[in-house]
PDB file of C-alpha atoms in Angstrom:
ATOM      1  CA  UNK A   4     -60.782 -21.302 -20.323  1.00  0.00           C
ATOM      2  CA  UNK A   5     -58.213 -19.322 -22.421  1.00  0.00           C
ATOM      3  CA  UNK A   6     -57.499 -16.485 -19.535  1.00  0.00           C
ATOM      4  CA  UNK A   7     -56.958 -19.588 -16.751  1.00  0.00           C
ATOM      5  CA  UNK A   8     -54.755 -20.924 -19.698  1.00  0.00           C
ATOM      6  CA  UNK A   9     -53.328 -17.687 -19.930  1.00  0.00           C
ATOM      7  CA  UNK A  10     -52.387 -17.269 -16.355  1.00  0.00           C
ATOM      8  CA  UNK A  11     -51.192 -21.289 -15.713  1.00  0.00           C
ATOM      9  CA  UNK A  12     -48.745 -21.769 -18.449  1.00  0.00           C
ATOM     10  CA  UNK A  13     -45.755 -20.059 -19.307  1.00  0.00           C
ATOM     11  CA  UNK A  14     -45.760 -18.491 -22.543  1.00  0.00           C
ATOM     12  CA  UNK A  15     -43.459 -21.041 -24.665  1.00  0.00           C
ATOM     13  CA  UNK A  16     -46.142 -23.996 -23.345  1.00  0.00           C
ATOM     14  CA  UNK A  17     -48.663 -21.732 -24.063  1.00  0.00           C
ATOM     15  CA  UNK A  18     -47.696 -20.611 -27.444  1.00  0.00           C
ATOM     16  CA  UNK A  19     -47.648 -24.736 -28.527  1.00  0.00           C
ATOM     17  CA  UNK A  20     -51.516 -25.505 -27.229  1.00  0.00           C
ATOM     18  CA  UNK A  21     -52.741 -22.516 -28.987  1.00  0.00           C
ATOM     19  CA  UNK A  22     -50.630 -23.738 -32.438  1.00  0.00           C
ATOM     20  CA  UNK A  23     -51.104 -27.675 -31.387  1.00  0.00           C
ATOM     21  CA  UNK A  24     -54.977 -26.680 -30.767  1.00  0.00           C
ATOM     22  CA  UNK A  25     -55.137 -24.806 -33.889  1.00  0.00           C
ATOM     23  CA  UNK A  26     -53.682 -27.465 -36.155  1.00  0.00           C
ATOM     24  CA  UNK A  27     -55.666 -30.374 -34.617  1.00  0.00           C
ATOM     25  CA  UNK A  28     -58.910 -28.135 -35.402  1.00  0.00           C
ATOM     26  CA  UNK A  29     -57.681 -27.181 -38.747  1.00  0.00           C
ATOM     27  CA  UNK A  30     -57.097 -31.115 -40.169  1.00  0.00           C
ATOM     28  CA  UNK A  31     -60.541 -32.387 -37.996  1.00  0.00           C
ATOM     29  CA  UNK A  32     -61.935 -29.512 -40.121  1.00  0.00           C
ATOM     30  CA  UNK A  33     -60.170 -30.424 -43.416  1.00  0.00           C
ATOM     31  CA  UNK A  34     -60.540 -34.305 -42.797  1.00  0.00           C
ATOM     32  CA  UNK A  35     -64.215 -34.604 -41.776  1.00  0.00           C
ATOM     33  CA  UNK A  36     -64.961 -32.364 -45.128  1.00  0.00           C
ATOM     34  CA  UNK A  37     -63.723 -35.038 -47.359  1.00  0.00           C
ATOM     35  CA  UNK A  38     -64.246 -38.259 -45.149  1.00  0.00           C
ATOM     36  CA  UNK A  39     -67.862 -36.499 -43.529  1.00  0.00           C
ATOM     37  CA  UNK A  40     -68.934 -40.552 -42.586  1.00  0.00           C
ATOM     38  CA  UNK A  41     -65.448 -41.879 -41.082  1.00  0.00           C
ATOM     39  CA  UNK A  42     -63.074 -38.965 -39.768  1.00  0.00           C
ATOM     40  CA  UNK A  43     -59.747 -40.129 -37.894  1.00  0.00           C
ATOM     41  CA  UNK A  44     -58.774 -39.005 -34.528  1.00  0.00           C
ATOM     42  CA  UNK A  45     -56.288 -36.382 -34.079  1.00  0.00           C
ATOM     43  CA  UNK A  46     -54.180 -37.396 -31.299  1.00  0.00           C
ATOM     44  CA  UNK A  47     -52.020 -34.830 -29.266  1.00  0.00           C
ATOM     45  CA  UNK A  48     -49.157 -36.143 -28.187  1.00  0.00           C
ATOM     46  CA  UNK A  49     -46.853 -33.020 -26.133  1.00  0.00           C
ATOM     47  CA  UNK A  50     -44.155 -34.474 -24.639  1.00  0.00           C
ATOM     48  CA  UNK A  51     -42.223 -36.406 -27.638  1.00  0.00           C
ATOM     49  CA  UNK A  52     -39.092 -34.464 -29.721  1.00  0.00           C
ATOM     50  CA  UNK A  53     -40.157 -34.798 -33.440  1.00  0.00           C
ATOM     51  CA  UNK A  54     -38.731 -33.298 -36.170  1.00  0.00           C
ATOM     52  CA  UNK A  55     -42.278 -33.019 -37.475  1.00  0.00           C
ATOM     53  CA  UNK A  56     -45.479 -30.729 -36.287  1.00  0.00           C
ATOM     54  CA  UNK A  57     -48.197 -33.989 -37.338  1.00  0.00           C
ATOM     55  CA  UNK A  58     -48.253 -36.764 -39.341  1.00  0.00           C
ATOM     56  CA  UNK A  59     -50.894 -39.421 -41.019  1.00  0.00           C
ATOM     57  CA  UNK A  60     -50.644 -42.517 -39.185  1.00  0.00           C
ATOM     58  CA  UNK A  61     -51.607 -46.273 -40.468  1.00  0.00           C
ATOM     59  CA  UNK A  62     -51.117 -49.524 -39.986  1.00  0.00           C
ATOM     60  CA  UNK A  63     -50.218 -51.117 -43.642  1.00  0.00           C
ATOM     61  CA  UNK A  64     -51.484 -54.378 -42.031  1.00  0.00           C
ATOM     62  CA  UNK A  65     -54.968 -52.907 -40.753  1.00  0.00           C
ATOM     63  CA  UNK A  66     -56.682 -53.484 -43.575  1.00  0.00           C
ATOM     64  CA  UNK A  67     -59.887 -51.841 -42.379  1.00  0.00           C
ATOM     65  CA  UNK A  68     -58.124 -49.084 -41.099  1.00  0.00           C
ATOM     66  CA  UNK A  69     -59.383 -49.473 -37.699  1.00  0.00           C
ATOM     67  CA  UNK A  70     -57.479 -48.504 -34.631  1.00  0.00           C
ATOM     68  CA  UNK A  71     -54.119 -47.823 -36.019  1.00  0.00           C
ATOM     69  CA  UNK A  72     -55.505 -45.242 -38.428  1.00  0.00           C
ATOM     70  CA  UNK A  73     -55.541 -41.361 -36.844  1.00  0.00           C
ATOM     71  CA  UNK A  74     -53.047 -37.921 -37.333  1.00  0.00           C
ATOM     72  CA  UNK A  75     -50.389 -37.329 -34.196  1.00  0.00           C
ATOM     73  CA  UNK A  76     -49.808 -33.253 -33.406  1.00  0.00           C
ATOM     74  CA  UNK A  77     -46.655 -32.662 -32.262  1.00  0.00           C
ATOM     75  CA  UNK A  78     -46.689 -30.398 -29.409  1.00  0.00           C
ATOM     76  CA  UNK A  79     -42.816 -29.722 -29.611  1.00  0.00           C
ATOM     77  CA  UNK A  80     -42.607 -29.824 -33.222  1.00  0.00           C
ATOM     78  CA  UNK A  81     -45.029 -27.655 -33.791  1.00  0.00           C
ATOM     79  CA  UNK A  82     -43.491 -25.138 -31.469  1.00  0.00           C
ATOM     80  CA  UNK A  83     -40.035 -25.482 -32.774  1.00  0.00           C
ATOM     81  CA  UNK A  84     -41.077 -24.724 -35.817  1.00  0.00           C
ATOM     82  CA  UNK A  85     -43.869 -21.988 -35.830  1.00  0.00           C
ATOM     83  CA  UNK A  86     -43.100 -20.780 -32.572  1.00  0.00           C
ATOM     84  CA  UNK A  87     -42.894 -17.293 -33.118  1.00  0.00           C
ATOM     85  CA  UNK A  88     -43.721 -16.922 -36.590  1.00  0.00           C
ATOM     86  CA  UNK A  89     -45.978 -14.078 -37.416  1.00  0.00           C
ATOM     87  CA  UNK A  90     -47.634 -16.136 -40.239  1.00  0.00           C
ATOM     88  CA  UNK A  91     -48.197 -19.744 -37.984  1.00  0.00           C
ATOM     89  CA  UNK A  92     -51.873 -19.417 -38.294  1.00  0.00           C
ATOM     90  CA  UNK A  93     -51.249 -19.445 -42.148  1.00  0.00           C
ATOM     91  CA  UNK A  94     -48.418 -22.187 -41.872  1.00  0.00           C
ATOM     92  CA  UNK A  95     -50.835 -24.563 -39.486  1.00  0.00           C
ATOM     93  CA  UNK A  96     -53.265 -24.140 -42.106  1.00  0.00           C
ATOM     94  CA  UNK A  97     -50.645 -25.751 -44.905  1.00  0.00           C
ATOM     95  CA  UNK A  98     -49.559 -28.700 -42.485  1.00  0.00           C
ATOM     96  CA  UNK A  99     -52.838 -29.630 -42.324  1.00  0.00           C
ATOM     97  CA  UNK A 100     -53.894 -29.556 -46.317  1.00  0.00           C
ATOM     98  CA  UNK A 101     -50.397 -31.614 -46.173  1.00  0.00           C
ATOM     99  CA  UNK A 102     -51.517 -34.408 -43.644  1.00  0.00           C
ATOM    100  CA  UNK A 103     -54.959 -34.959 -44.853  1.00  0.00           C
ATOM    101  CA  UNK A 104     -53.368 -35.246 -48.495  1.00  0.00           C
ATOM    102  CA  UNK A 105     -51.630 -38.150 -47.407  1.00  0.00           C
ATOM    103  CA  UNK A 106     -54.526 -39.781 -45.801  1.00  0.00           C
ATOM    104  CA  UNK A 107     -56.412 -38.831 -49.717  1.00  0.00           C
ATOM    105  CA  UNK A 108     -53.415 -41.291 -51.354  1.00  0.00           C
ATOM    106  CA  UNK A 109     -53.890 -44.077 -48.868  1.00  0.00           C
ATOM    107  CA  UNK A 110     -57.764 -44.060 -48.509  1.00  0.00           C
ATOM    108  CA  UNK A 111     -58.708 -42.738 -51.864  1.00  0.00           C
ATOM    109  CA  UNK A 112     -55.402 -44.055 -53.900  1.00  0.00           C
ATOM    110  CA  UNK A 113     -55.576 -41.372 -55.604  1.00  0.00           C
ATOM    111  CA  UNK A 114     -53.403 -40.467 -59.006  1.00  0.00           C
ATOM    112  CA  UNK A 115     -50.931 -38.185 -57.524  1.00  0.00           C
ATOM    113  CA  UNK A 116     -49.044 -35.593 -58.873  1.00  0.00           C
ATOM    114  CA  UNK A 117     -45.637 -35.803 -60.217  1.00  0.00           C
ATOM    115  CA  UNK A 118     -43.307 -33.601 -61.839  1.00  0.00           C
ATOM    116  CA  UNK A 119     -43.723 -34.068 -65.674  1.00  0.00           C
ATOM    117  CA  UNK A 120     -47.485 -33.422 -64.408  1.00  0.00           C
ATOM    118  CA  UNK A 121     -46.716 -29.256 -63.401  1.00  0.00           C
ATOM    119  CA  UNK A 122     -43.721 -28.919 -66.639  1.00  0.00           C
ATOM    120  CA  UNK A 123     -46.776 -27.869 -68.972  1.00  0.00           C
ATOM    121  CA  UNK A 124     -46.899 -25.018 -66.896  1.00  0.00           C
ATOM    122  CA  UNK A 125     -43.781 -24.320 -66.470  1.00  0.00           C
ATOM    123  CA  UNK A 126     -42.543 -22.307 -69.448  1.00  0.00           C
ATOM    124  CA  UNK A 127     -39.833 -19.672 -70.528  1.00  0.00           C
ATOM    125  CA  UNK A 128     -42.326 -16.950 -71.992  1.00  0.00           C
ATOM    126  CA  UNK A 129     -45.166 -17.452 -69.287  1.00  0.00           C
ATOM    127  CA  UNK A 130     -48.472 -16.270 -70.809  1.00  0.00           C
ATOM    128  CA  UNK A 131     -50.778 -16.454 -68.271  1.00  0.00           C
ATOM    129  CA  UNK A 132     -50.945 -15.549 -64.718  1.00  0.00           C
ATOM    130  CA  UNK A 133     -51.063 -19.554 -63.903  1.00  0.00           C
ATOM    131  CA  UNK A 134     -47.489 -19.856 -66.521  1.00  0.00           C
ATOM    132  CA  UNK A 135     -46.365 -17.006 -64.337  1.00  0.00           C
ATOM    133  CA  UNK A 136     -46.701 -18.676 -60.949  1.00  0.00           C
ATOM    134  CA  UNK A 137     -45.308 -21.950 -61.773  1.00  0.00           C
ATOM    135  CA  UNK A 138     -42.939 -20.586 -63.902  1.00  0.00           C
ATOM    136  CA  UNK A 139     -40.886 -18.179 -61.346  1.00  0.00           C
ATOM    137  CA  UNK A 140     -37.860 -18.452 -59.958  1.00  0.00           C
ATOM    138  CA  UNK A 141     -39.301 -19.347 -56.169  1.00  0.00           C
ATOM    139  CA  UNK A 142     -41.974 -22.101 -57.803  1.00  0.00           C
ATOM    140  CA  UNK A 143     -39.231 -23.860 -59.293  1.00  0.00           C
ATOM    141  CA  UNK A 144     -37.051 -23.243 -55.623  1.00  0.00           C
ATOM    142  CA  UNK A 145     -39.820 -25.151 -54.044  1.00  0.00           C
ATOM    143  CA  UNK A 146     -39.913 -27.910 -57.368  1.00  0.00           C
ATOM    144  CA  UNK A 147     -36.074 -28.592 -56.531  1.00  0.00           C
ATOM    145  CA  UNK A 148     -36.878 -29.230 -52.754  1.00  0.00           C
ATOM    146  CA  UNK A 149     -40.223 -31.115 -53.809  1.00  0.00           C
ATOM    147  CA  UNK A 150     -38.234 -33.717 -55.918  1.00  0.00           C
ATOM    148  CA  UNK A 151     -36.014 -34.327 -53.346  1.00  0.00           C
ATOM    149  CA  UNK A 152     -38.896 -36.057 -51.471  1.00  0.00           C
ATOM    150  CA  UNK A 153     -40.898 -39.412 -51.875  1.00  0.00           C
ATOM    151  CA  UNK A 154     -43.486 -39.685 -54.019  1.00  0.00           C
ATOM    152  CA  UNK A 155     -46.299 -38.984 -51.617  1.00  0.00           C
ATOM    153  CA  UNK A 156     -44.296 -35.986 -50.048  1.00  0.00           C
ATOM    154  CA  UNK A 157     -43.884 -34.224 -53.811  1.00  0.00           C
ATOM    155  CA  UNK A 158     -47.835 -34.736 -54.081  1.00  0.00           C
ATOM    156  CA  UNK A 159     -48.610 -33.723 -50.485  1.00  0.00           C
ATOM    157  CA  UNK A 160     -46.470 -30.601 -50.955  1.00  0.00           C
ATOM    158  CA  UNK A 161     -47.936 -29.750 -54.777  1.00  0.00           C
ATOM    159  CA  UNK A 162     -51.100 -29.921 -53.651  1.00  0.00           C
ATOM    160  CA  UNK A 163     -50.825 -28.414 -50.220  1.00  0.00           C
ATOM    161  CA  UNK A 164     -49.232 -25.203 -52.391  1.00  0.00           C
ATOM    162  CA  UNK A 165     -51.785 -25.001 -55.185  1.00  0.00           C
ATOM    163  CA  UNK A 166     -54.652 -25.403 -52.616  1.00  0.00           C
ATOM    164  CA  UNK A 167     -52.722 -22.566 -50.296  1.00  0.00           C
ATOM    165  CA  UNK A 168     -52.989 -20.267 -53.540  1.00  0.00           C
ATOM    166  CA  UNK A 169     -56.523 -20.839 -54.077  1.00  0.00           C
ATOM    167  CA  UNK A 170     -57.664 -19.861 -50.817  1.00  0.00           C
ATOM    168  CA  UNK A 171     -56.256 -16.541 -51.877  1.00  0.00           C
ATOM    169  CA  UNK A 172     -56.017 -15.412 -48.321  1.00  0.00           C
ATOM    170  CA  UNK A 173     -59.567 -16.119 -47.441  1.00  0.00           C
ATOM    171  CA  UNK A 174     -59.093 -18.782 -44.548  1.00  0.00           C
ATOM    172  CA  UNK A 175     -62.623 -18.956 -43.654  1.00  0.00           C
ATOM    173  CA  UNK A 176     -63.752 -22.586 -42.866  1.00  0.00           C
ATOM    174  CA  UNK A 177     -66.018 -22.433 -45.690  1.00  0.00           C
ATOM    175  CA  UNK A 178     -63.451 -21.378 -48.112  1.00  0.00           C
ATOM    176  CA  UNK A 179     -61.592 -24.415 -46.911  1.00  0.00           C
ATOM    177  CA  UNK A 180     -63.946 -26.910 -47.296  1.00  0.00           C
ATOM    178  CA  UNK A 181     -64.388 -25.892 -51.176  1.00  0.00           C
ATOM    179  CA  UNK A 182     -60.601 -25.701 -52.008  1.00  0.00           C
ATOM    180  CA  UNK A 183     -60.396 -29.204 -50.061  1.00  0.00           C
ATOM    181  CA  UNK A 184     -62.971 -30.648 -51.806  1.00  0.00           C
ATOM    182  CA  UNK A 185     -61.652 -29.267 -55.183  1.00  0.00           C
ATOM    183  CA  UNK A 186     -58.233 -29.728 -55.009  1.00  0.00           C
ATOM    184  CA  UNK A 187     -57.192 -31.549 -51.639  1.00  0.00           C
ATOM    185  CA  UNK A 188     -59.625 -34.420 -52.326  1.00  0.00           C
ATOM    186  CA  UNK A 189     -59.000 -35.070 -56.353  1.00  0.00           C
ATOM    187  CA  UNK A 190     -56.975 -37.002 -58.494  1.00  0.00           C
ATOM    188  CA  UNK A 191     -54.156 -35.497 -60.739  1.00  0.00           C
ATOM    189  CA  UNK A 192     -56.002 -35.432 -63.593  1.00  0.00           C
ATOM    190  CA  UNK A 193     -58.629 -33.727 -62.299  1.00  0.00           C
ATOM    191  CA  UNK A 194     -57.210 -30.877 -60.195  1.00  0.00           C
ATOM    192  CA  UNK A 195     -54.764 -30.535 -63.941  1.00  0.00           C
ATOM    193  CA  UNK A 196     -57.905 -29.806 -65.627  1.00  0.00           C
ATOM    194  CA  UNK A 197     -59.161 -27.831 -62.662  1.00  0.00           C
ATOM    195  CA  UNK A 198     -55.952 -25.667 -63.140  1.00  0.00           C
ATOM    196  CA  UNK A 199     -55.879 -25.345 -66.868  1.00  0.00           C
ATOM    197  CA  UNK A 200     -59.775 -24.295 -66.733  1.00  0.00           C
ATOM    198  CA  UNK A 201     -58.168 -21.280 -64.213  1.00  0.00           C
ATOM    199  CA  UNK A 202     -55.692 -20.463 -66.543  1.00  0.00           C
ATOM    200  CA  UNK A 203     -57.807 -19.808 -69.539  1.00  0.00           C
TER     201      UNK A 203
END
């Protein structure tokens, strides 16, 4: 199917299914490991200009969160903004930790992280190799843009960077199952003390 892909579409079309394929997989993957009895639909939609490469839909009105409850990929968005990257598998993988986080806060109401949450870690003398990640000059980079956001955003984005670090590189679906269930899936307090634990 790939090759008669291959030879049909030019290569910008081409280039968004493989990254639009690859993030649908990537949040099914991520979504059905924490919600294993009721996963959501990932939709594709290809031919609408968003600013965004997929996004957690719901209905605050659906109270059962029947029809109007699924994640949209954004063919073009997703293009225009890992289109060419050398690292998209990587970034595809963070957009979906990100998505499925915000379905966490609206199914699961969930604690979420907020700022006076990650300033225990963030010291002048770090100590530890945890004190020394959230402590450098890029962590607090991406704090400044974080706070900028809503609420949900800021939590989305923590925890779609912690559980990024954990995976250490190792992008296997297993590995992302376990980081999702130990991060991607928990309250604040609980993915704190999952933190501090790795810091000791």
């Amino acid at each position: 199917m790939m090759e008669t892909l291959k030879e049909a579409l030019p290569p910008k079309e081409l280039s968004e299914f493989v990254l639009s394929s690859e993030l649908e997989s990537k949040i099914k993957l991520i979504d059905e490991s924490i919600f294993p009895d009721k996963p959501l639909d990932v939709r594709l939609d290809k031919d609408t200009e968003s600013g965004a490469e997929a996004s957690h839909h719901f209905d605050e009105s659906d109270s059962d969160n029947g029809k109007e409850h699924f994640y949209t990929v954004w063919g073009k968005g997703v293009q225009d903004k890992l289109g060419g990257k050398d690292n998209s598998k990587k970034e595809v993988l963070r957009i979906a930790l990100h998505e499925v986080r915000h379905r966490v806060q609206h199914d699961l109401n969930v604690q979420m992280l907020n700022i006076n949450d990650l300033k225990q870690f963030m010291v002048e003398n770090p100590k530890t190799l945890l004190e020394t990640y959230f402590s450098s000059p890029d962590y607090r980079d991406f704090i400044n843009y974080a706070t900028s956001k809503s609420d949900n955003d800021f939590d989305a984005m923590v925890v779609e960077n912690i559980a990024m670090k954990l995976l250490r590189g190792n992008y296997s679906d297993e590995n992302i199952k376990k980081i999702t269930n130990d991060i991607v899936k928990q309250p604040a307090d609980v993915i704190l003390d999952y933190l501090k634990k790795l810091g000791n």
